[in-house]
PDB file of C-alpha atoms in Angstrom:
ATOM      1  CA  MET A   1      -7.794  87.891  94.450  1.00 95.00           C
ATOM      2  CA  ILE A   2      -6.218  85.288  91.968  1.00 98.00           C
ATOM      3  CA  ASP A   3      -7.339  83.254  88.474  1.00 98.00           C
ATOM      4  CA  LEU A   4      -5.752  80.326  87.607  1.00 98.00           C
ATOM      5  CA  HIS A   5      -7.991  79.473  84.889  1.00 98.00           C
ATOM      6  CA  SER A   6      -7.937  81.563  81.405  1.00 98.00           C
ATOM      7  CA  HIS A   7      -7.088  81.600  77.671  1.00 97.00           C
ATOM      8  CA  THR A   8      -5.456  84.194  75.454  1.00 96.00           C
ATOM      9  CA  ASP A   9      -6.082  83.857  71.470  1.00 92.00           C
ATOM     10  CA  GLN A  10      -3.554  81.633  71.245  1.00 91.00           C
ATOM     11  CA  SER A  11      -5.836  78.948  72.007  1.00 87.00           C
ATOM     12  CA  ASP A  12      -9.183  79.637  72.641  1.00 87.00           C
ATOM     13  CA  GLY A  13     -10.035  82.933  74.016  1.00 92.00           C
ATOM     14  CA  THR A  14     -10.191  86.192  72.181  1.00 92.00           C
ATOM     15  CA  PHE A  15      -7.763  88.696  74.681  1.00 96.00           C
ATOM     16  CA  THR A  16      -4.322  88.889  73.546  1.00 96.00           C
ATOM     17  CA  ALA A  17      -1.952  88.440  76.233  1.00 97.00           C
ATOM     18  CA  ALA A  18      -0.901  91.875  76.771  1.00 98.00           C
ATOM     19  CA  GLU A  19      -4.796  92.310  76.651  1.00 98.00           C
ATOM     20  CA  LEU A  20      -5.125  89.406  79.631  1.00 98.00           C
ATOM     21  CA  VAL A  21      -2.140  90.944  81.446  1.00 98.00           C
ATOM     22  CA  ALA A  22      -3.580  94.331  81.597  1.00 98.00           C
ATOM     23  CA  GLU A  23      -6.731  93.235  82.517  1.00 98.00           C
ATOM     24  CA  ALA A  24      -5.551  91.064  85.043  1.00 98.00           C
ATOM     25  CA  VAL A  25      -4.197  94.207  86.932  1.00 98.00           C
ATOM     26  CA  ARG A  26      -7.274  96.158  86.199  1.00 98.00           C
ATOM     27  CA  ILE A  27      -9.354  94.002  88.000  1.00 97.00           C
ATOM     28  CA  GLY A  28      -6.062  94.371  90.981  1.00 97.00           C
ATOM     29  CA  LEU A  29      -5.462  90.391  90.910  1.00 98.00           C
ATOM     30  CA  LYS A  30      -2.520  89.154  92.603  1.00 97.00           C
ATOM     31  CA  ALA A  31      -1.809  86.429  90.504  1.00 98.00           C
ATOM     32  CA  LEU A  32      -2.762  84.884  87.064  1.00 98.00           C
ATOM     33  CA  ALA A  33      -2.721  81.474  85.454  1.00 98.00           C
ATOM     34  CA  ILE A  34      -2.681  81.234  81.825  1.00 98.00           C
ATOM     35  CA  THR A  35      -3.757  77.595  80.838  1.00 98.00           C
ATOM     36  CA  ASP A  36      -4.399  77.792  77.432  1.00 96.00           C
ATOM     37  CA  HIS A  37      -5.066  74.292  75.746  1.00 92.00           C
ATOM     38  CA  ASP A  38      -2.226  72.572  74.182  1.00 90.00           C
ATOM     39  CA  THR A  39      -0.249  75.295  73.576  1.00 92.00           C
ATOM     40  CA  MET A  40       1.986  77.818  75.932  1.00 93.00           C
ATOM     41  CA  ALA A  41       2.379  80.730  73.722  1.00 93.00           C
ATOM     42  CA  GLY A  42       0.090  82.801  75.144  1.00 95.00           C
ATOM     43  CA  TYR A  43       1.872  82.586  78.232  1.00 97.00           C
ATOM     44  CA  ARG A  44       5.548  83.193  76.875  1.00 96.00           C
ATOM     45  CA  GLN A  45       3.878  86.175  74.940  1.00 97.00           C
ATOM     46  CA  ALA A  46       2.600  87.315  78.517  1.00 98.00           C
ATOM     47  CA  VAL A  47       5.462  87.133  80.521  1.00 98.00           C
ATOM     48  CA  PRO A  48       7.299  90.584  79.607  1.00 98.00           C
ATOM     49  CA  PHE A  49       4.079  92.209  80.210  1.00 98.00           C
ATOM     50  CA  ALA A  50       3.506  90.620  83.562  1.00 98.00           C
ATOM     51  CA  GLN A  51       6.690  91.742  84.690  1.00 98.00           C
ATOM     52  CA  ALA A  52       6.636  95.045  83.462  1.00 98.00           C
ATOM     53  CA  ALA A  53       3.414  95.251  85.741  1.00 97.00           C
ATOM     54  CA  GLY A  54       4.469  93.388  88.608  1.00 97.00           C
ATOM     55  CA  LEU A  55       1.964  90.817  88.386  1.00 98.00           C
ATOM     56  CA  ARG A  56       2.563  87.577  89.344  1.00 98.00           C
ATOM     57  CA  LEU A  57       2.212  85.057  86.431  1.00 98.00           C
ATOM     58  CA  ILE A  58       1.533  81.179  86.810  1.00 98.00           C
ATOM     59  CA  CYS A  59       2.693  78.879  83.482  1.00 97.00           C
ATOM     60  CA  GLY A  60      -0.508  76.377  82.574  1.00 98.00           C
ATOM     61  CA  ILE A  61      -2.089  74.432  80.032  1.00 97.00           C
ATOM     62  CA  GLU A  62      -5.244  72.525  79.483  1.00 97.00           C
ATOM     63  CA  LEU A  63      -5.427  69.106  78.151  1.00 96.00           C
ATOM     64  CA  SER A  64      -7.958  66.828  76.804  1.00 91.00           C
ATOM     65  CA  THR A  65      -7.629  63.450  77.879  1.00 95.00           C
ATOM     66  CA  LYS A  66      -9.991  60.145  77.752  1.00 93.00           C
ATOM     67  CA  TYR A  67     -11.124  59.015  81.044  1.00 95.00           C
ATOM     68  CA  HIS A  68     -13.529  55.797  81.517  1.00 93.00           C
ATOM     69  CA  GLY A  69     -14.524  56.003  78.071  1.00 88.00           C
ATOM     70  CA  VAL A  70     -15.303  60.156  77.962  1.00 87.00           C
ATOM     71  CA  SER A  71     -13.582  63.079  77.721  1.00 87.00           C
ATOM     72  CA  VAL A  72     -12.338  65.021  80.849  1.00 94.00           C
ATOM     73  CA  HIS A  73     -10.222  67.929  80.952  1.00 96.00           C
ATOM     74  CA  LEU A  74      -6.899  68.222  83.162  1.00 97.00           C
ATOM     75  CA  LEU A  75      -4.726  71.420  84.125  1.00 98.00           C
ATOM     76  CA  GLY A  76      -1.454  71.465  84.473  1.00 98.00           C
ATOM     77  CA  TYR A  77       0.525  74.093  86.620  1.00 98.00           C
ATOM     78  CA  PHE A  78       4.063  74.884  86.336  1.00 97.00           C
ATOM     79  CA  PRO A  79       4.693  77.736  89.684  1.00 96.00           C
ATOM     80  CA  ARG A  80       8.446  76.861  89.654  1.00 92.00           C
ATOM     81  CA  GLN A  81      10.118  76.782  86.068  1.00 88.00           C
ATOM     82  CA  GLN A  82       8.348  76.452  83.293  1.00 87.00           C
ATOM     83  CA  PRO A  83       8.445  72.604  81.895  1.00 93.00           C
ATOM     84  CA  SER A  84      11.251  71.007  80.053  1.00 87.00           C
ATOM     85  CA  ALA A  85      11.424  70.820  76.163  1.00 89.00           C
ATOM     86  CA  GLU A  86      10.774  67.099  76.304  1.00 92.00           C
ATOM     87  CA  PHE A  87       7.118  68.285  77.552  1.00 94.00           C
ATOM     88  CA  SER A  88       7.157  70.870  74.720  1.00 90.00           C
ATOM     89  CA  GLU A  89       7.913  68.093  72.050  1.00 90.00           C
ATOM     90  CA  TRP A  90       5.023  66.302  73.171  1.00 93.00           C
ATOM     91  CA  LEU A  91       2.714  69.628  73.154  1.00 91.00           C
ATOM     92  CA  THR A  92       3.757  69.656  69.144  1.00 87.00           C
ATOM     93  CA  PHE A  93       2.180  66.182  68.765  1.00 84.00           C
ATOM     94  CA  LEU A  94      -0.715  67.131  70.784  1.00 86.00           C
ATOM     95  CA  MET A  95      -1.167  69.795  68.052  1.00 82.00           C
ATOM     96  CA  GLU A  96      -1.342  67.551  65.255  1.00 81.00           C
ATOM     97  CA  SER A  97      -4.321  65.502  67.148  1.00 78.00           C
ATOM     98  CA  ARG A  98      -6.150  68.751  66.955  1.00 79.00           C
ATOM     99  CA  ARG A  99      -5.252  69.389  63.923  1.00 84.00           C
ATOM    100  CA  ASP A 100      -5.983  66.314  62.702  1.00 84.00           C
ATOM    101  CA  ARG A 101     -10.044  66.668  64.609  1.00 83.00           C
ATOM    102  CA  ASN A 102     -10.115  70.075  62.411  1.00 87.00           C
ATOM    103  CA  ARG A 103      -9.656  68.354  58.955  1.00 89.00           C
ATOM    104  CA  ARG A 104     -12.446  66.119  60.229  1.00 89.00           C
ATOM    105  CA  LEU A 105     -14.989  68.297  61.453  1.00 90.00           C
ATOM    106  CA  ILE A 106     -14.508  70.802  57.580  1.00 92.00           C
ATOM    107  CA  GLN A 107     -15.438  67.538  56.061  1.00 92.00           C
ATOM    108  CA  LYS A 108     -18.130  66.856  58.049  1.00 91.00           C
ATOM    109  CA  LEU A 109     -19.809  70.380  58.224  1.00 93.00           C
ATOM    110  CA  VAL A 110     -19.298  70.403  54.507  1.00 94.00           C
ATOM    111  CA  SER A 111     -21.044  67.225  54.671  1.00 93.00           C
ATOM    112  CA  LEU A 112     -23.851  68.723  56.055  1.00 92.00           C
ATOM    113  CA  GLY A 113     -24.376  71.178  53.312  1.00 93.00           C
ATOM    114  CA  ILE A 114     -22.265  74.097  55.057  1.00 93.00           C
ATOM    115  CA  PRO A 115     -19.526  75.905  52.708  1.00 93.00           C
ATOM    116  CA  ILE A 116     -16.177  76.111  55.129  1.00 92.00           C
ATOM    117  CA  THR A 117     -12.781  75.736  54.882  1.00 91.00           C
ATOM    118  CA  LEU A 118     -10.247  75.590  56.867  1.00 88.00           C
ATOM    119  CA  GLU A 119      -8.346  78.326  55.590  1.00 88.00           C
ATOM    120  CA  GLU A 120     -11.073  80.438  56.895  1.00 90.00           C
ATOM    121  CA  VAL A 121     -11.321  78.833  60.543  1.00 88.00           C
ATOM    122  CA  GLU A 122      -7.838  79.327  60.753  1.00 85.00           C
ATOM    123  CA  ALA A 123      -7.646  83.256  60.146  1.00 84.00           C
ATOM    124  CA  TYR A 124      -9.609  83.048  63.872  1.00 81.00           C
ATOM    125  CA  GLY A 125      -7.456  80.317  65.328  1.00 73.00           C
ATOM    126  CA  LYS A 126      -4.105  81.787  64.918  1.00 65.00           C
ATOM    127  CA  THR A 127      -1.795  79.193  66.655  1.00 63.00           C
ATOM    128  CA  LEU A 128      -4.723  77.473  68.149  1.00 74.00           C
ATOM    129  CA  THR A 129      -7.842  76.341  65.768  1.00 80.00           C
ATOM    130  CA  ALA A 130     -10.459  74.785  67.898  1.00 79.00           C
ATOM    131  CA  ARG A 131     -14.565  74.640  68.104  1.00 84.00           C
ATOM    132  CA  PRO A 132     -15.035  78.491  69.392  1.00 84.00           C
ATOM    133  CA  HIS A 133     -13.353  79.708  65.661  1.00 87.00           C
ATOM    134  CA  PHE A 134     -15.540  77.230  63.865  1.00 91.00           C
ATOM    135  CA  ALA A 135     -18.363  78.491  65.607  1.00 90.00           C
ATOM    136  CA  ARG A 136     -17.606  82.069  64.417  1.00 89.00           C
ATOM    137  CA  VAL A 137     -17.200  81.512  60.831  1.00 92.00           C
ATOM    138  CA  LEU A 138     -20.445  79.165  61.276  1.00 94.00           C
ATOM    139  CA  ILE A 139     -21.914  82.868  62.812  1.00 91.00           C
ATOM    140  CA  ASP A 140     -20.306  84.767  59.579  1.00 91.00           C
ATOM    141  CA  LYS A 141     -22.228  82.514  57.213  1.00 91.00           C
ATOM    142  CA  GLY A 142     -25.545  82.450  58.916  1.00 93.00           C
ATOM    143  CA  PHE A 143     -25.672  79.188  59.945  1.00 92.00           C
ATOM    144  CA  ALA A 144     -25.597  80.041  63.846  1.00 92.00           C
ATOM    145  CA  LYS A 145     -27.020  83.276  65.605  1.00 90.00           C
ATOM    146  CA  ASP A 146     -24.464  83.625  68.290  1.00 91.00           C
ATOM    147  CA  MET A 147     -21.855  80.870  69.907  1.00 88.00           C
ATOM    148  CA  GLN A 148     -24.249  78.774  71.790  1.00 89.00           C
ATOM    149  CA  ASP A 149     -26.216  78.486  68.772  1.00 93.00           C
ATOM    150  CA  ALA A 150     -23.450  77.245  66.519  1.00 91.00           C
ATOM    151  CA  PHE A 151     -22.383  74.482  69.356  1.00 90.00           C
ATOM    152  CA  ASP A 152     -25.745  73.430  70.021  1.00 90.00           C
ATOM    153  CA  GLN A 153     -26.209  72.791  66.102  1.00 92.00           C
ATOM    154  CA  TYR A 154     -22.721  71.483  65.412  1.00 92.00           C
ATOM    155  CA  LEU A 155     -20.093  71.403  67.573  1.00 87.00           C
ATOM    156  CA  ASP A 156     -20.928  70.333  70.893  1.00 85.00           C
ATOM    157  CA  GLU A 157     -21.004  66.219  71.597  1.00 79.00           C
ATOM    158  CA  SER A 158     -24.934  65.861  70.898  1.00 82.00           C
ATOM    159  CA  SER A 159     -24.905  67.855  68.140  1.00 90.00           C
ATOM    160  CA  ARG A 160     -24.966  66.312  64.519  1.00 90.00           C
ATOM    161  CA  GLY A 161     -21.490  68.006  62.752  1.00 86.00           C
ATOM    162  CA  TYR A 162     -19.512  66.453  66.353  1.00 84.00           C
ATOM    163  CA  VAL A 163     -16.091  65.138  65.428  1.00 81.00           C
ATOM    164  CA  GLN A 164     -14.226  63.489  68.016  1.00 77.00           C
ATOM    165  CA  ARG A 165     -10.778  63.969  69.175  1.00 74.00           C
ATOM    166  CA  HIS A 166      -8.301  61.161  69.446  1.00 75.00           C
ATOM    167  CA  ASP A 167      -7.693  62.582  73.587  1.00 80.00           C
ATOM    168  CA  ILE A 168      -4.635  61.034  75.113  1.00 92.00           C
ATOM    169  CA  PRO A 169      -5.507  58.775  78.392  1.00 96.00           C
ATOM    170  CA  ILE A 170      -5.490  60.516  81.121  1.00 97.00           C
ATOM    171  CA  GLN A 171      -3.134  58.750  83.077  1.00 97.00           C
ATOM    172  CA  GLU A 172      -0.052  60.041  79.683  1.00 96.00           C
ATOM    173  CA  ALA A 173      -1.298  63.569  80.632  1.00 97.00           C
ATOM    174  CA  LEU A 174      -0.539  62.930  84.593  1.00 98.00           C
ATOM    175  CA  ASP A 175       3.027  61.142  84.307  1.00 97.00           C
ATOM    176  CA  ARG A 176       3.709  63.814  81.174  1.00 96.00           C
ATOM    177  CA  ILE A 177       2.785  67.090  83.741  1.00 97.00           C
ATOM    178  CA  ARG A 178       4.187  65.158  86.730  1.00 96.00           C
ATOM    179  CA  ASP A 179       7.646  63.898  84.831  1.00 95.00           C
ATOM    180  CA  ALA A 180       7.743  67.888  83.754  1.00 95.00           C
ATOM    181  CA  GLY A 181       8.099  69.347  87.123  1.00 94.00           C
ATOM    182  CA  GLY A 182       4.009  70.003  87.145  1.00 96.00           C
ATOM    183  CA  VAL A 183       0.739  69.802  89.310  1.00 98.00           C
ATOM    184  CA  SER A 184      -2.301  68.270  87.688  1.00 98.00           C
ATOM    185  CA  SER A 185      -5.404  69.167  88.912  1.00 98.00           C
ATOM    186  CA  LEU A 186      -8.831  68.168  87.748  1.00 98.00           C
ATOM    187  CA  ALA A 187     -10.376  70.973  85.336  1.00 98.00           C
ATOM    188  CA  HIS A 188     -14.263  71.520  86.378  1.00 97.00           C
ATOM    189  CA  PRO A 189     -15.566  68.665  87.713  1.00 97.00           C
ATOM    190  CA  VAL A 190     -18.722  69.911  87.609  1.00 96.00           C
ATOM    191  CA  ARG A 191     -18.516  68.621  84.143  1.00 94.00           C
ATOM    192  CA  VAL A 192     -17.281  65.119  85.013  1.00 94.00           C
ATOM    193  CA  ALA A 193     -19.630  62.039  85.395  1.00 90.00           C
ATOM    194  CA  LYS A 194     -22.368  64.546  84.659  1.00 85.00           C
ATOM    195  CA  ASN A 195     -21.934  65.845  88.860  1.00 84.00           C
ATOM    196  CA  ASN A 196     -23.308  62.421  89.697  1.00 92.00           C
ATOM    197  CA  TRP A 197     -21.200  62.808  93.227  1.00 94.00           C
ATOM    198  CA  ASP A 198     -21.203  59.677  93.956  1.00 94.00           C
ATOM    199  CA  THR A 199     -19.134  58.424  90.367  1.00 95.00           C
ATOM    200  CA  LEU A 200     -17.024  61.605  90.811  1.00 96.00           C
ATOM    201  CA  ALA A 201     -15.940  60.963  94.074  1.00 97.00           C
ATOM    202  CA  ARG A 202     -15.236  57.259  92.866  1.00 97.00           C
ATOM    203  CA  TYR A 203     -13.260  58.783  89.791  1.00 97.00           C
ATOM    204  CA  VAL A 204     -11.176  61.459  91.889  1.00 97.00           C
ATOM    205  CA  GLU A 205     -10.400  58.752  94.674  1.00 97.00           C
ATOM    206  CA  GLU A 206      -9.269  56.720  91.552  1.00 97.00           C
ATOM    207  CA  LEU A 207      -6.772  59.710  89.968  1.00 98.00           C
ATOM    208  CA  ALA A 208      -5.409  60.581  93.175  1.00 97.00           C
ATOM    209  CA  GLY A 209      -4.155  56.987  93.552  1.00 96.00           C
ATOM    210  CA  THR A 210      -2.246  57.926  90.115  1.00 96.00           C
ATOM    211  CA  GLY A 211      -1.088  60.633  90.316  1.00 96.00           C
ATOM    212  CA  LEU A 212      -3.606  63.696  90.149  1.00 98.00           C
ATOM    213  CA  LYS A 213      -2.531  66.491  92.828  1.00 98.00           C
ATOM    214  CA  ALA A 214      -5.730  68.991  93.113  1.00 98.00           C
ATOM    215  CA  ILE A 215      -9.025  69.185  92.182  1.00 98.00           C
ATOM    216  CA  GLU A 216     -10.265  73.104  91.090  1.00 98.00           C
ATOM    217  CA  VAL A 217     -13.111  73.279  93.403  1.00 98.00           C
ATOM    218  CA  TYR A 218     -13.446  77.209  92.528  1.00 98.00           C
ATOM    219  CA  HIS A 219     -15.044  77.712  88.728  1.00 98.00           C
ATOM    220  CA  SER A 220     -17.445  80.052  87.439  1.00 97.00           C
ATOM    221  CA  ASP A 221     -19.611  76.491  86.902  1.00 96.00           C
ATOM    222  CA  HIS A 222     -19.691  75.912  90.334  1.00 97.00           C
ATOM    223  CA  SER A 223     -22.743  76.932  92.539  1.00 96.00           C
ATOM    224  CA  PRO A 224     -21.897  77.041  96.560  1.00 96.00           C
ATOM    225  CA  GLU A 225     -22.969  73.391  96.775  1.00 96.00           C
ATOM    226  CA  ASN A 226     -20.010  72.375  94.386  1.00 96.00           C
ATOM    227  CA  VAL A 227     -17.476  74.010  95.687  1.00 97.00           C
ATOM    228  CA  ALA A 228     -18.534  72.546  99.116  1.00 97.00           C
ATOM    229  CA  TYR A 229     -18.346  69.035  97.928  1.00 97.00           C
ATOM    230  CA  TYR A 230     -15.159  69.259  95.587  1.00 98.00           C
ATOM    231  CA  LYS A 231     -13.622  70.921  99.043  1.00 98.00           C
ATOM    232  CA  SER A 232     -14.526  68.031 100.359  1.00 98.00           C
ATOM    233  CA  LEU A 233     -13.164  65.538  98.060  1.00 98.00           C
ATOM    234  CA  ALA A 234     -10.013  67.593  98.044  1.00 98.00           C
ATOM    235  CA  GLU A 235      -9.660  66.818 101.970  1.00 98.00           C
ATOM    236  CA  ARG A 236     -10.953  63.176 101.664  1.00 98.00           C
ATOM    237  CA  PHE A 237      -8.024  62.010  99.365  1.00 98.00           C
ATOM    238  CA  GLY A 238      -5.304  64.456 100.113  1.00 97.00           C
ATOM    239  CA  LEU A 239      -5.573  66.715  97.033  1.00 98.00           C
ATOM    240  CA  GLY A 240      -4.574  70.344  96.925  1.00 98.00           C
ATOM    241  CA  ILE A 241      -7.284  72.716  95.419  1.00 98.00           C
ATOM    242  CA  THR A 242      -7.015  75.205  92.245  1.00 98.00           C
ATOM    243  CA  GLY A 243      -9.768  77.872  91.046  1.00 98.00           C
ATOM    244  CA  GLY A 244     -10.505  80.114  88.611  1.00 98.00           C
ATOM    245  CA  SER A 245     -12.842  81.522  86.146  1.00 98.00           C
ATOM    246  CA  ASP A 246     -11.671  79.784  82.716  1.00 97.00           C
ATOM    247  CA  PHE A 247     -12.012  83.468  81.366  1.00 98.00           C
ATOM    248  CA  HIS A 248     -12.099  83.100  77.342  1.00 95.00           C
ATOM    249  CA  GLY A 249     -13.087  86.964  76.320  1.00 95.00           C
ATOM    250  CA  GLY A 250     -15.613  87.475  73.926  1.00 89.00           C
ATOM    251  CA  ASN A 251     -16.040  83.600  73.750  1.00 85.00           C
ATOM    252  CA  LYS A 252     -18.139  83.393  76.833  1.00 91.00           C
ATOM    253  CA  PRO A 253     -18.784  86.729  77.197  1.00 92.00           C
ATOM    254  CA  ALA A 254     -20.722  85.858  80.521  1.00 94.00           C
ATOM    255  CA  ILE A 255     -17.573  84.807  82.343  1.00 97.00           C
ATOM    256  CA  SER A 256     -15.426  87.861  83.862  1.00 98.00           C
ATOM    257  CA  LEU A 257     -11.497  87.524  84.733  1.00 98.00           C
ATOM    258  CA  GLY A 258     -11.120  86.807  88.569  1.00 97.00           C
ATOM    259  CA  THR A 259     -14.799  87.166  89.639  1.00 97.00           C
ATOM    260  CA  GLY A 260     -16.485  84.735  87.123  1.00 97.00           C
ATOM    261  CA  CYS A 261     -19.797  84.724  86.050  1.00 96.00           C
ATOM    262  CA  ARG A 262     -22.355  87.565  88.070  1.00 94.00           C
ATOM    263  CA  ASN A 263     -19.509  87.709  90.829  1.00 95.00           C
ATOM    264  CA  ASN A 264     -19.802  83.835  91.419  1.00 96.00           C
ATOM    265  CA  LEU A 265     -15.833  83.322  92.110  1.00 96.00           C
ATOM    266  CA  ASN A 266     -13.431  84.544  94.783  1.00 96.00           C
ATOM    267  CA  VAL A 267     -10.641  82.089  94.227  1.00 98.00           C
ATOM    268  CA  PRO A 268      -8.483  82.488  97.590  1.00 97.00           C
ATOM    269  CA  ASP A 269      -5.103  83.868  97.255  1.00 97.00           C
ATOM    270  CA  GLU A 270      -3.143  81.271  99.383  1.00 97.00           C
ATOM    271  CA  LEU A 271      -4.006  79.033  96.214  1.00 98.00           C
ATOM    272  CA  ALA A 272      -1.071  80.577  94.348  1.00 97.00           C
ATOM    273  CA  ASP A 273       1.770  79.419  97.276  1.00 96.00           C
ATOM    274  CA  GLN A 274       0.100  76.354  97.849  1.00 97.00           C
ATOM    275  CA  LEU A 275       0.690  75.599  94.086  1.00 96.00           C
ATOM    276  CA  VAL A 276       3.997  76.351  94.682  1.00 96.00           C
ATOM    277  CA  ALA A 277       4.142  73.911  97.294  1.00 96.00           C
ATOM    278  CA  LEU A 278       2.993  71.291  95.772  1.00 96.00           C
ATOM    279  CA  ALA A 279       4.740  71.336  92.871  1.00 94.00           C
ATOM    280  CA  ALA A 280       7.884  71.038  95.227  1.00 89.00           C
ATOM    281  CA  GLY A 281       6.160  68.162  96.990  1.00 78.00           C
TER     282      GLY A 281
END
């Protein structure tokens, strides 16, 4: 059992790097990829713990990109070596874009009558402050009853408090990951094109032609029918396959590391080695 999609408290998860590695060891994972949003801080913190435990740890990243006018998430994996300093500098630029969105989100929430400060949110967010950290403050202040309610009312794209982030074009992200020696994978395709399968197939064909290397076939949000279809897309367009739980700890309590939502996830062990082959090719 492996898990190629997880988050630490250095982005929008609640587990520290040490806690995430300990959980991976406890459940018997053979390989774990840490794919925090816009930062590799959690991965770097996890390295000594994984080495001490004998756990295979894979460096990853999750990026929010713009494609056909909507937000599409892209996973980047670096299974052979960590990316270059140039890639890390680019991530610093992305972090500033996220901070700009956070400042604008504070302004929007205040305009809705919610007394909230960026300092309060950043107390939860640490290295990277994201919407789940806003949700926790909204819960603390009594403006939402739980995480889902906070997103439904204020933070989701359809909510009254949503503020658009300036996502990067997906082609730029594909190029950056490739140039840094990584493997790009389309994250949770069930969320792309509102899961319209024909449109998704067209998108995947387009992206495969411009540098996409893999598709996340296995995910906690995917039904068996989704898995079968995404696997067929990978075969059809010559893409590799990735998969993971998208574990966030307490921010997504229904999702367990390695096994997903109510044990609906089982990522084949061989996909870790296939990532290395994709990076080499």
